[in-house]
């Protein structure tokens, strides 16, 4: 009996020790969005990290893309911020100003910081203190995708570089010709089906307006009135409204892909870099990648994507930084990103991405990043800016008065800035 009792005691002690080890584990939480492929990839990376670091557990907080900002706001209200959060780059200024993020340079491996492209540094930098608050494997851009057969049928010129982009006269002339071509139902899909709950409208459409001389806000005075509703902006958005009125644009009710859908009903697509992988798989040699048109005196294209930051409330920022460093170097993670035609934000990833190399199918997208990329306004009022602008575009595309819609948007933006006393110290920049 004594021997059995001793064994039971030893067994209990072993269980207690195991429980103690479990209790001793460091747990970090990471909030993210993404489609099922990305979700699985993050889970696979985490498993490899935990195998290499058995004293750490990484717990995920998933939020659907369209509801991500709402879920983050709920986490703020409940004072349950994650250690790591995925950030849509144009919202970074708001998050830093609000005190949610801490500088990330001291927490991430130096070789990653040194590996960042200029556009990646730009999207993760807070304009007031010029410090880096977020980092990612990728950046982003939008290009025109064309159906080669349709473009050849109308004799369209195919630009070879950003410097050779279509002019407004060429672009609208091609849209007009495509509207009369047999087999083409719509000349262009600008993905109105994404709606105004995502960042798409501001991200993809505002560079077209900026190319035509418009901007969402005066970036020195941080006033929207007089800029967003200026003659240049009214003219630029009126131009886009005319495309819709002419029946050239795929309506929102027709979904989010009429470019490589059955029958190829749309001849062109204004699409993000991520669209290439799916479109090329379906269309093979029929797809052609074209830089965004120059609709005014200058070219303009978007940048900024989902990047990673570490919150100020994290109890284990060093462990969070260790995990992010592991993630950004993970080969399988990079391989999946490459498979998804991810736009390089690290120089080492660019070197391993022939799609974006000179002569690669998406080379013009990478060229745009260095020549024409315009960041969305890096201001804490950005959530109000993008919301007001997207609502204005939606009204205009549904037949509303352009000047009225833009003036209303400018008022909403300026009211938000006034309600926050100019978002100091941004008010001191005026």
Tab-separated table of C-alpha atoms in Angstrom:
chain	number	residue	atom	x	y	z
A	1	UNK	CA	0.000	0.000	0.000
A	2	UNK	CA	2.843	2.345	0.823
A	3	UNK	CA	4.445	1.865	-2.606
A	4	UNK	CA	1.104	2.523	-4.355
A	5	UNK	CA	0.526	5.650	-2.289
A	6	UNK	CA	3.997	6.891	-3.184
A	7	UNK	CA	3.271	6.347	-6.895
A	8	UNK	CA	0.001	8.241	-6.595
A	9	UNK	CA	1.776	11.085	-4.853
A	10	UNK	CA	4.480	11.175	-7.519
A	11	UNK	CA	1.825	11.125	-10.237
A	12	UNK	CA	-0.027	14.012	-8.603
A	13	UNK	CA	3.209	15.948	-8.269
A	14	UNK	CA	3.962	15.343	-11.954
A	15	UNK	CA	0.525	16.609	-12.977
A	16	UNK	CA	0.927	19.644	-10.764
A	17	UNK	CA	4.325	20.361	-12.309
A	18	UNK	CA	2.865	20.019	-15.799
A	19	UNK	CA	0.035	22.371	-14.869
A	20	UNK	CA	2.593	24.761	-13.454
A	21	UNK	CA	4.506	24.740	-16.738
A	22	UNK	CA	1.277	25.412	-18.628
A	23	UNK	CA	0.483	28.276	-16.263
A	24	UNK	CA	3.973	29.657	-16.829
A	25	UNK	CA	3.439	29.979	-20.589
A	26	UNK	CA	3.377	33.458	-22.040
A	27	UNK	CA	0.207	34.079	-24.008
A	28	UNK	CA	-0.010	36.772	-26.668
A	29	UNK	CA	-3.095	37.670	-28.687
A	30	UNK	CA	-3.078	38.677	-32.349
A	31	UNK	CA	-6.071	40.316	-34.056
A	32	UNK	CA	-6.257	39.886	-37.825
A	33	UNK	CA	-8.500	39.676	-40.881
A	34	UNK	CA	-8.150	37.821	-44.161
A	35	UNK	CA	-9.696	35.111	-46.271
A	36	UNK	CA	-9.492	31.403	-45.299
A	37	UNK	CA	-6.155	30.919	-47.067
A	38	UNK	CA	-4.478	33.594	-44.982
A	39	UNK	CA	-6.145	32.375	-41.797
A	40	UNK	CA	-4.740	28.885	-42.358
A	41	UNK	CA	-1.314	30.299	-43.188
A	42	UNK	CA	-1.191	32.273	-39.924
A	43	UNK	CA	-2.215	29.162	-38.008
A	44	UNK	CA	0.548	27.124	-39.681
A	45	UNK	CA	3.183	29.770	-38.888
A	46	UNK	CA	1.996	29.894	-35.298
A	47	UNK	CA	2.341	26.148	-34.924
A	48	UNK	CA	5.925	26.336	-36.134
A	49	UNK	CA	6.663	29.250	-33.805
A	50	UNK	CA	5.166	27.485	-30.793
A	51	UNK	CA	7.159	24.342	-31.589
A	52	UNK	CA	10.316	26.454	-31.556
A	53	UNK	CA	9.153	28.435	-28.498
A	54	UNK	CA	7.256	25.983	-26.241
A	55	UNK	CA	6.912	28.603	-23.511
A	56	UNK	CA	4.690	30.788	-25.710
A	57	UNK	CA	1.095	30.446	-26.898
A	58	UNK	CA	-0.261	32.679	-29.666
A	59	UNK	CA	-4.038	33.114	-29.628
A	60	UNK	CA	-5.867	34.565	-32.631
A	61	UNK	CA	-8.740	37.020	-32.674
A	62	UNK	CA	-10.262	36.882	-36.148
A	63	UNK	CA	-12.476	39.622	-37.564
A	64	UNK	CA	-14.073	39.601	-41.031
A	65	UNK	CA	-12.542	42.167	-43.389
A	66	UNK	CA	-15.718	44.249	-43.649
A	67	UNK	CA	-16.223	44.342	-39.868
A	68	UNK	CA	-12.612	44.626	-38.726
A	69	UNK	CA	-12.680	48.270	-37.623
A	70	UNK	CA	-15.926	47.736	-35.728
A	71	UNK	CA	-14.464	44.748	-33.885
A	72	UNK	CA	-11.339	46.725	-33.044
A	73	UNK	CA	-13.485	49.562	-31.687
A	74	UNK	CA	-15.291	47.023	-29.501
A	75	UNK	CA	-11.925	45.792	-28.183
A	76	UNK	CA	-10.991	49.386	-27.342
A	77	UNK	CA	-14.273	49.962	-25.509
A	78	UNK	CA	-13.887	46.768	-23.486
A	79	UNK	CA	-10.200	47.527	-22.770
A	80	UNK	CA	-9.188	44.208	-24.272
A	81	UNK	CA	-6.703	45.204	-26.939
A	82	UNK	CA	-4.611	42.404	-28.422
A	83	UNK	CA	-0.811	42.402	-28.198
A	84	UNK	CA	-0.529	42.411	-31.987
A	85	UNK	CA	-3.040	43.990	-34.309
A	86	UNK	CA	-3.323	44.068	-38.047
A	87	UNK	CA	-3.746	47.645	-39.246
A	88	UNK	CA	-5.011	49.025	-42.512
A	89	UNK	CA	-2.168	51.468	-43.166
A	90	UNK	CA	-4.143	54.706	-43.679
A	91	UNK	CA	-5.689	54.263	-40.217
A	92	UNK	CA	-2.263	54.165	-38.538
A	93	UNK	CA	-2.164	57.901	-37.752
A	94	UNK	CA	-5.499	57.623	-35.961
A	95	UNK	CA	-4.366	54.615	-33.930
A	96	UNK	CA	-1.058	56.214	-32.908
A	97	UNK	CA	-2.714	59.549	-32.082
A	98	UNK	CA	-5.277	57.672	-29.979
A	99	UNK	CA	-2.471	56.014	-28.008
A	100	UNK	CA	-3.065	52.425	-29.113
A	101	UNK	CA	0.342	51.633	-30.650
A	102	UNK	CA	3.969	51.763	-29.551
A	103	UNK	CA	7.076	52.265	-31.716
A	104	UNK	CA	8.008	48.946	-33.270
A	105	UNK	CA	11.689	49.358	-34.172
A	106	UNK	CA	13.012	48.254	-30.752
A	107	UNK	CA	10.840	45.118	-30.866
A	108	UNK	CA	11.500	43.767	-34.386
A	109	UNK	CA	14.696	42.138	-35.643
A	110	UNK	CA	16.972	44.806	-37.126
A	111	UNK	CA	17.483	42.855	-40.350
A	112	UNK	CA	13.750	43.161	-41.048
A	113	UNK	CA	13.792	46.925	-40.470
A	114	UNK	CA	16.779	47.233	-42.801
A	115	UNK	CA	14.953	45.092	-45.381
A	116	UNK	CA	11.884	47.344	-45.681
A	117	UNK	CA	11.179	49.137	-48.964
A	118	UNK	CA	10.687	52.900	-48.898
A	119	UNK	CA	6.929	52.546	-49.429
A	120	UNK	CA	6.700	50.016	-46.582
A	121	UNK	CA	8.493	52.416	-44.251
A	122	UNK	CA	6.180	55.194	-45.379
A	123	UNK	CA	2.988	53.263	-44.681
A	124	UNK	CA	4.133	52.362	-41.147
A	125	UNK	CA	5.467	55.792	-40.130
A	126	UNK	CA	3.635	58.345	-37.968
A	127	UNK	CA	4.135	61.811	-39.516
A	128	UNK	CA	4.489	63.709	-36.238
A	129	UNK	CA	7.445	61.920	-34.626
A	130	UNK	CA	8.596	60.178	-37.850
A	131	UNK	CA	8.851	56.921	-35.878
A	132	UNK	CA	7.938	53.485	-37.227
A	133	UNK	CA	4.848	51.915	-35.643
A	134	UNK	CA	4.043	49.036	-37.992
A	135	UNK	CA	5.702	46.693	-40.455
A	136	UNK	CA	4.534	44.175	-43.029
A	137	UNK	CA	5.728	41.762	-45.665
A	138	UNK	CA	3.764	43.600	-48.322
A	139	UNK	CA	2.559	46.905	-49.689
A	140	UNK	CA	-0.035	47.311	-52.447
A	141	UNK	CA	-1.073	48.955	-55.685
A	142	UNK	CA	-3.886	49.065	-58.246
A	143	UNK	CA	-3.458	48.640	-61.992
A	144	UNK	CA	-5.621	48.226	-65.055
A	145	UNK	CA	-6.113	44.669	-66.238
A	146	UNK	CA	-7.076	44.258	-69.878
A	147	UNK	CA	-8.397	41.497	-72.084
A	148	UNK	CA	-5.770	41.342	-74.825
A	149	UNK	CA	-8.245	40.186	-77.509
A	150	UNK	CA	-10.593	43.096	-76.897
A	151	UNK	CA	-7.781	45.665	-76.804
A	152	UNK	CA	-6.266	44.367	-80.031
A	153	UNK	CA	-9.700	44.453	-81.659
A	154	UNK	CA	-9.998	48.210	-81.078
A	155	UNK	CA	-6.350	48.904	-81.866
A	156	UNK	CA	-5.514	50.071	-78.346
A	157	UNK	CA	-1.935	51.021	-77.536
A	158	UNK	CA	-0.485	48.858	-74.749
A	159	UNK	CA	1.753	50.945	-72.450
A	160	UNK	CA	5.082	49.367	-71.542
A	161	UNK	CA	5.787	51.460	-68.447
A	162	UNK	CA	4.309	54.011	-66.064
A	163	UNK	CA	5.906	56.803	-68.098
A	164	UNK	CA	3.932	55.543	-71.106
A	165	UNK	CA	0.517	55.445	-69.389
A	166	UNK	CA	-2.667	56.231	-71.278
A	167	UNK	CA	-3.821	59.847	-71.261
A	168	UNK	CA	-7.395	60.739	-70.370
A	169	UNK	CA	-8.231	61.183	-74.049
A	170	UNK	CA	-6.853	57.739	-74.873
A	171	UNK	CA	-8.520	56.062	-71.911
A	172	UNK	CA	-11.971	57.501	-72.514
A	173	UNK	CA	-11.606	56.933	-76.235
A	174	UNK	CA	-10.886	53.256	-75.619
A	175	UNK	CA	-13.853	52.993	-73.230
A	176	UNK	CA	-16.082	54.428	-75.952
A	177	UNK	CA	-14.757	51.977	-78.559
A	178	UNK	CA	-15.064	49.024	-76.192
A	179	UNK	CA	-18.682	49.952	-75.472
A	180	UNK	CA	-19.454	49.264	-79.146
A	181	UNK	CA	-17.410	46.078	-79.505
A	182	UNK	CA	-19.231	42.779	-79.938
A	183	UNK	CA	-18.858	40.534	-76.911
A	184	UNK	CA	-18.227	43.378	-74.470
A	185	UNK	CA	-21.085	44.081	-72.098
A	186	UNK	CA	-19.202	46.667	-70.052
A	187	UNK	CA	-15.920	48.399	-70.967
A	188	UNK	CA	-14.614	48.384	-67.370
A	189	UNK	CA	-15.162	46.773	-63.968
A	190	UNK	CA	-14.134	49.120	-61.137
A	191	UNK	CA	-15.504	46.700	-58.530
A	192	UNK	CA	-18.416	48.775	-57.332
A	193	UNK	CA	-19.640	45.527	-55.825
A	194	UNK	CA	-17.178	45.977	-52.945
A	195	UNK	CA	-19.538	48.669	-51.677
A	196	UNK	CA	-18.607	51.348	-49.145
A	197	UNK	CA	-17.985	49.183	-46.085
A	198	UNK	CA	-14.443	48.428	-47.216
A	199	UNK	CA	-11.662	50.888	-48.012
A	200	UNK	CA	-11.907	50.159	-51.741
A	201	UNK	CA	-13.574	53.349	-52.981
A	202	UNK	CA	-11.057	55.683	-51.335
A	203	UNK	CA	-8.098	53.396	-51.986
A	204	UNK	CA	-8.747	52.741	-55.672
A	205	UNK	CA	-10.687	55.770	-56.896
A	206	UNK	CA	-9.026	58.709	-55.130
A	207	UNK	CA	-5.729	58.293	-57.077
A	208	UNK	CA	-7.703	58.741	-60.315
A	209	UNK	CA	-9.052	62.008	-58.946
A	210	UNK	CA	-5.609	63.007	-57.682
A	211	UNK	CA	-4.194	62.394	-61.143
A	212	UNK	CA	-6.783	64.870	-62.423
A	213	UNK	CA	-5.698	67.533	-59.896
A	214	UNK	CA	-7.956	66.720	-56.926
A	215	UNK	CA	-7.223	65.745	-53.315
A	216	UNK	CA	-9.315	64.597	-50.366
A	217	UNK	CA	-8.062	67.355	-48.050
A	218	UNK	CA	-5.506	70.159	-48.002
A	219	UNK	CA	-2.449	68.398	-46.569
A	220	UNK	CA	-1.013	71.600	-45.071
A	221	UNK	CA	-4.031	73.256	-43.463
A	222	UNK	CA	-5.911	69.971	-42.931
A	223	UNK	CA	-9.119	71.556	-44.154
A	224	UNK	CA	-11.364	69.727	-46.626
A	225	UNK	CA	-13.624	72.629	-47.640
A	226	UNK	CA	-12.159	74.357	-50.661
A	227	UNK	CA	-10.155	71.274	-51.607
A	228	UNK	CA	-12.446	68.262	-51.732
A	229	UNK	CA	-15.231	70.380	-53.244
A	230	UNK	CA	-12.910	72.414	-55.486
A	231	UNK	CA	-13.460	72.784	-59.221
A	232	UNK	CA	-10.719	70.199	-59.819
A	233	UNK	CA	-12.460	67.600	-57.653
A	234	UNK	CA	-15.917	68.374	-59.008
A	235	UNK	CA	-14.566	68.013	-62.528
A	236	UNK	CA	-12.726	64.776	-61.753
A	237	UNK	CA	-15.664	63.082	-60.049
A	238	UNK	CA	-18.005	64.355	-62.783
A	239	UNK	CA	-15.719	62.572	-65.242
A	240	UNK	CA	-16.147	59.295	-63.342
A	241	UNK	CA	-19.898	59.873	-63.038
A	242	UNK	CA	-20.074	60.195	-66.818
A	243	UNK	CA	-18.488	56.733	-67.167
A	244	UNK	CA	-21.287	55.320	-65.049
A	245	UNK	CA	-23.989	57.260	-66.898
A	246	UNK	CA	-22.607	56.077	-70.241
A	247	UNK	CA	-23.049	52.481	-69.132
A	248	UNK	CA	-19.306	51.851	-69.299
A	249	UNK	CA	-18.962	50.683	-65.672
A	250	UNK	CA	-20.080	47.340	-64.260
A	251	UNK	CA	-22.872	48.112	-61.746
A	252	UNK	CA	-22.473	47.136	-58.113
A	253	UNK	CA	-25.375	44.707	-58.402
A	254	UNK	CA	-23.339	42.544	-60.809
A	255	UNK	CA	-20.881	41.378	-58.165
A	256	UNK	CA	-17.143	41.781	-57.778
A	257	UNK	CA	-15.786	40.188	-60.942
A	258	UNK	CA	-17.038	40.564	-64.464
A	259	UNK	CA	-13.549	40.609	-65.970
A	260	UNK	CA	-12.685	36.919	-66.135
A	261	UNK	CA	-16.196	35.635	-65.383
A	262	UNK	CA	-17.819	33.340	-67.924
A	263	UNK	CA	-18.117	35.100	-71.266
A	264	UNK	CA	-15.574	37.788	-70.241
A	265	UNK	CA	-18.241	40.536	-70.160
A	266	UNK	CA	-15.881	43.320	-68.990
A	267	UNK	CA	-12.928	44.324	-71.157
A	268	UNK	CA	-10.924	46.151	-68.476
A	269	UNK	CA	-10.697	45.921	-64.698
A	270	UNK	CA	-9.443	48.497	-62.196
A	271	UNK	CA	-8.075	45.934	-59.767
A	272	UNK	CA	-5.700	45.499	-56.868
A	273	UNK	CA	-2.439	43.595	-57.233
A	274	UNK	CA	-4.079	40.595	-55.493
A	275	UNK	CA	-6.526	40.247	-58.399
A	276	UNK	CA	-3.755	39.159	-60.760
A	277	UNK	CA	-3.348	35.620	-59.392
A	278	UNK	CA	-7.011	34.700	-59.951
A	279	UNK	CA	-7.360	36.558	-63.242
A	280	UNK	CA	-4.172	35.111	-64.752
A	281	UNK	CA	-5.135	31.581	-63.725
A	282	UNK	CA	-8.431	31.974	-65.570
A	283	UNK	CA	-7.291	33.978	-68.585
A	284	UNK	CA	-3.731	32.768	-69.228
A	285	UNK	CA	-2.196	34.779	-72.102
A	286	UNK	CA	-5.330	36.863	-72.635
A	287	UNK	CA	-4.561	39.058	-69.617
A	288	UNK	CA	-2.470	42.204	-69.970
A	289	UNK	CA	-1.379	44.472	-67.079
A	290	UNK	CA	-1.450	48.228	-67.723
A	291	UNK	CA	-0.433	51.177	-65.498
A	292	UNK	CA	-3.186	53.458	-64.243
A	293	UNK	CA	-4.072	56.162	-66.769
A	294	UNK	CA	-2.795	59.710	-66.359
A	295	UNK	CA	-6.031	61.668	-66.241
A	296	UNK	CA	-4.408	65.064	-65.724
A	297	UNK	CA	-0.923	66.524	-65.542
A	298	UNK	CA	0.502	63.760	-63.358
A	299	UNK	CA	0.174	60.081	-62.688
A	300	UNK	CA	-1.095	58.841	-59.337
A	301	UNK	CA	-1.537	55.403	-57.800
A	302	UNK	CA	-2.394	54.093	-54.329
A	303	UNK	CA	-0.252	52.408	-51.727
A	304	UNK	CA	-0.775	51.087	-48.205
A	305	UNK	CA	-2.057	47.731	-47.066
A	306	UNK	CA	-2.599	45.625	-43.940
A	307	UNK	CA	0.453	45.785	-41.687
A	308	UNK	CA	1.323	44.694	-38.138
A	309	UNK	CA	1.603	46.835	-35.013
A	310	UNK	CA	2.149	46.129	-31.311
A	311	UNK	CA	-0.209	47.782	-28.848
A	312	UNK	CA	0.823	49.981	-25.934
A	313	UNK	CA	-1.170	47.804	-23.556
A	314	UNK	CA	0.722	44.615	-24.448
A	315	UNK	CA	2.221	42.990	-21.364
A	316	UNK	CA	4.703	41.090	-23.535
A	317	UNK	CA	5.817	43.430	-26.350
A	318	UNK	CA	9.177	41.658	-26.630
A	319	UNK	CA	7.449	38.321	-27.262
A	320	UNK	CA	5.036	39.966	-29.700
A	321	UNK	CA	8.007	41.384	-31.597
A	322	UNK	CA	9.709	37.998	-31.595
A	323	UNK	CA	6.629	36.394	-33.128
A	324	UNK	CA	6.240	39.090	-35.798
A	325	UNK	CA	9.916	38.723	-36.727
A	326	UNK	CA	9.396	34.974	-37.046
A	327	UNK	CA	6.275	35.492	-39.153
A	328	UNK	CA	7.903	37.923	-41.582
A	329	UNK	CA	10.848	35.578	-42.168
A	330	UNK	CA	8.818	32.364	-42.412
A	331	UNK	CA	9.382	30.715	-45.806
A	332	UNK	CA	5.939	29.076	-46.062
A	333	UNK	CA	4.275	32.392	-45.209
A	334	UNK	CA	6.246	34.101	-47.964
A	335	UNK	CA	5.517	31.289	-50.397
A	336	UNK	CA	1.781	31.649	-49.804
A	337	UNK	CA	2.004	35.419	-50.202
A	338	UNK	CA	3.883	34.961	-53.476
A	339	UNK	CA	1.193	32.533	-54.650
A	340	UNK	CA	-1.369	35.271	-53.949
A	341	UNK	CA	0.623	37.755	-56.113
A	342	UNK	CA	1.427	39.765	-52.966
A	343	UNK	CA	3.076	43.129	-53.576
A	344	UNK	CA	6.594	43.196	-52.015
A	345	UNK	CA	7.200	45.391	-48.971
A	346	UNK	CA	10.540	43.800	-48.062
A	347	UNK	CA	13.480	43.958	-50.458
A	348	UNK	CA	14.308	40.289	-49.907
A	349	UNK	CA	10.719	39.353	-50.779
A	350	UNK	CA	10.884	41.520	-53.898
A	351	UNK	CA	14.053	39.725	-54.976
A	352	UNK	CA	12.206	36.432	-54.628
A	353	UNK	CA	9.123	37.650	-56.535
A	354	UNK	CA	9.762	37.402	-60.302
A	355	UNK	CA	6.220	38.605	-60.933
A	356	UNK	CA	7.328	42.128	-59.941
A	357	UNK	CA	10.852	42.046	-61.379
A	358	UNK	CA	11.671	43.984	-64.581
A	359	UNK	CA	9.928	42.152	-67.373
A	360	UNK	CA	7.567	40.417	-64.931
A	361	UNK	CA	3.823	40.467	-65.518
A	362	UNK	CA	3.261	42.894	-62.614
A	363	UNK	CA	6.392	44.990	-63.088
A	364	UNK	CA	4.365	48.140	-63.793
A	365	UNK	CA	2.714	47.830	-60.376
A	366	UNK	CA	6.096	47.820	-58.652
A	367	UNK	CA	7.192	50.722	-60.877
A	368	UNK	CA	4.142	52.725	-59.791
A	369	UNK	CA	5.237	52.371	-56.155
A	370	UNK	CA	8.388	54.372	-56.816
A	371	UNK	CA	7.028	56.858	-59.360
A	372	UNK	CA	3.371	57.710	-58.742
A	373	UNK	CA	2.253	56.312	-55.362
A	374	UNK	CA	0.267	58.787	-53.252
A	375	UNK	CA	-0.509	57.837	-49.654
A	376	UNK	CA	-3.972	58.449	-48.337
A	377	UNK	CA	-3.978	61.452	-45.947
A	378	UNK	CA	-1.827	60.493	-42.895
A	379	UNK	CA	-4.070	62.222	-40.354
A	380	UNK	CA	-6.013	61.045	-37.292
A	381	UNK	CA	-9.213	62.186	-39.003
A	382	UNK	CA	-8.721	59.601	-41.729
A	383	UNK	CA	-11.662	57.407	-40.610
A	384	UNK	CA	-13.933	60.440	-41.084
A	385	UNK	CA	-12.219	61.388	-44.358
A	386	UNK	CA	-12.666	58.009	-45.998
A	387	UNK	CA	-16.213	57.514	-44.711
A	388	UNK	CA	-17.372	60.906	-46.004
A	389	UNK	CA	-15.637	60.478	-49.352
A	390	UNK	CA	-17.023	56.986	-49.960
A	391	UNK	CA	-20.552	58.174	-49.207
A	392	UNK	CA	-20.095	61.079	-51.617
A	393	UNK	CA	-18.893	58.795	-54.418
A	394	UNK	CA	-21.783	56.428	-53.805
A	395	UNK	CA	-24.270	59.307	-54.099
A	396	UNK	CA	-22.621	60.588	-57.276
A	397	UNK	CA	-22.523	57.181	-58.932
A	398	UNK	CA	-26.214	56.851	-58.153
A	399	UNK	CA	-26.957	60.102	-59.985
A	400	UNK	CA	-26.472	62.699	-57.249
A	401	UNK	CA	-25.179	66.241	-57.748
A	402	UNK	CA	-21.376	66.152	-57.656
A	403	UNK	CA	-20.744	69.577	-56.098
A	404	UNK	CA	-23.384	69.014	-53.437
A	405	UNK	CA	-22.071	65.561	-52.520
A	406	UNK	CA	-18.468	66.724	-52.231
A	407	UNK	CA	-19.376	69.835	-50.247
A	408	UNK	CA	-21.344	67.707	-47.807
A	409	UNK	CA	-18.362	65.353	-47.459
A	410	UNK	CA	-16.003	68.292	-46.851
A	411	UNK	CA	-18.301	69.635	-44.119
A	412	UNK	CA	-18.378	66.260	-42.355
A	413	UNK	CA	-14.590	65.997	-42.422
A	414	UNK	CA	-14.015	69.530	-41.148
A	415	UNK	CA	-16.605	69.052	-38.420
A	416	UNK	CA	-14.795	65.936	-37.204
A	417	UNK	CA	-11.490	67.810	-37.105
A	418	UNK	CA	-13.083	70.764	-35.306
A	419	UNK	CA	-14.780	68.431	-32.819
A	420	UNK	CA	-11.320	67.097	-31.957
A	421	UNK	CA	-9.751	70.546	-31.627
A	422	UNK	CA	-7.721	70.012	-34.783
A	423	UNK	CA	-6.223	66.759	-33.491
A	424	UNK	CA	-3.236	68.386	-31.774
A	425	UNK	CA	-0.364	68.457	-32.613
A	426	UNK	CA	-1.629	68.202	-36.201
A	427	UNK	CA	-3.272	71.600	-35.733
A	428	UNK	CA	0.192	73.108	-35.204
A	429	UNK	CA	1.217	72.054	-38.714
A	430	UNK	CA	-1.103	74.606	-40.279
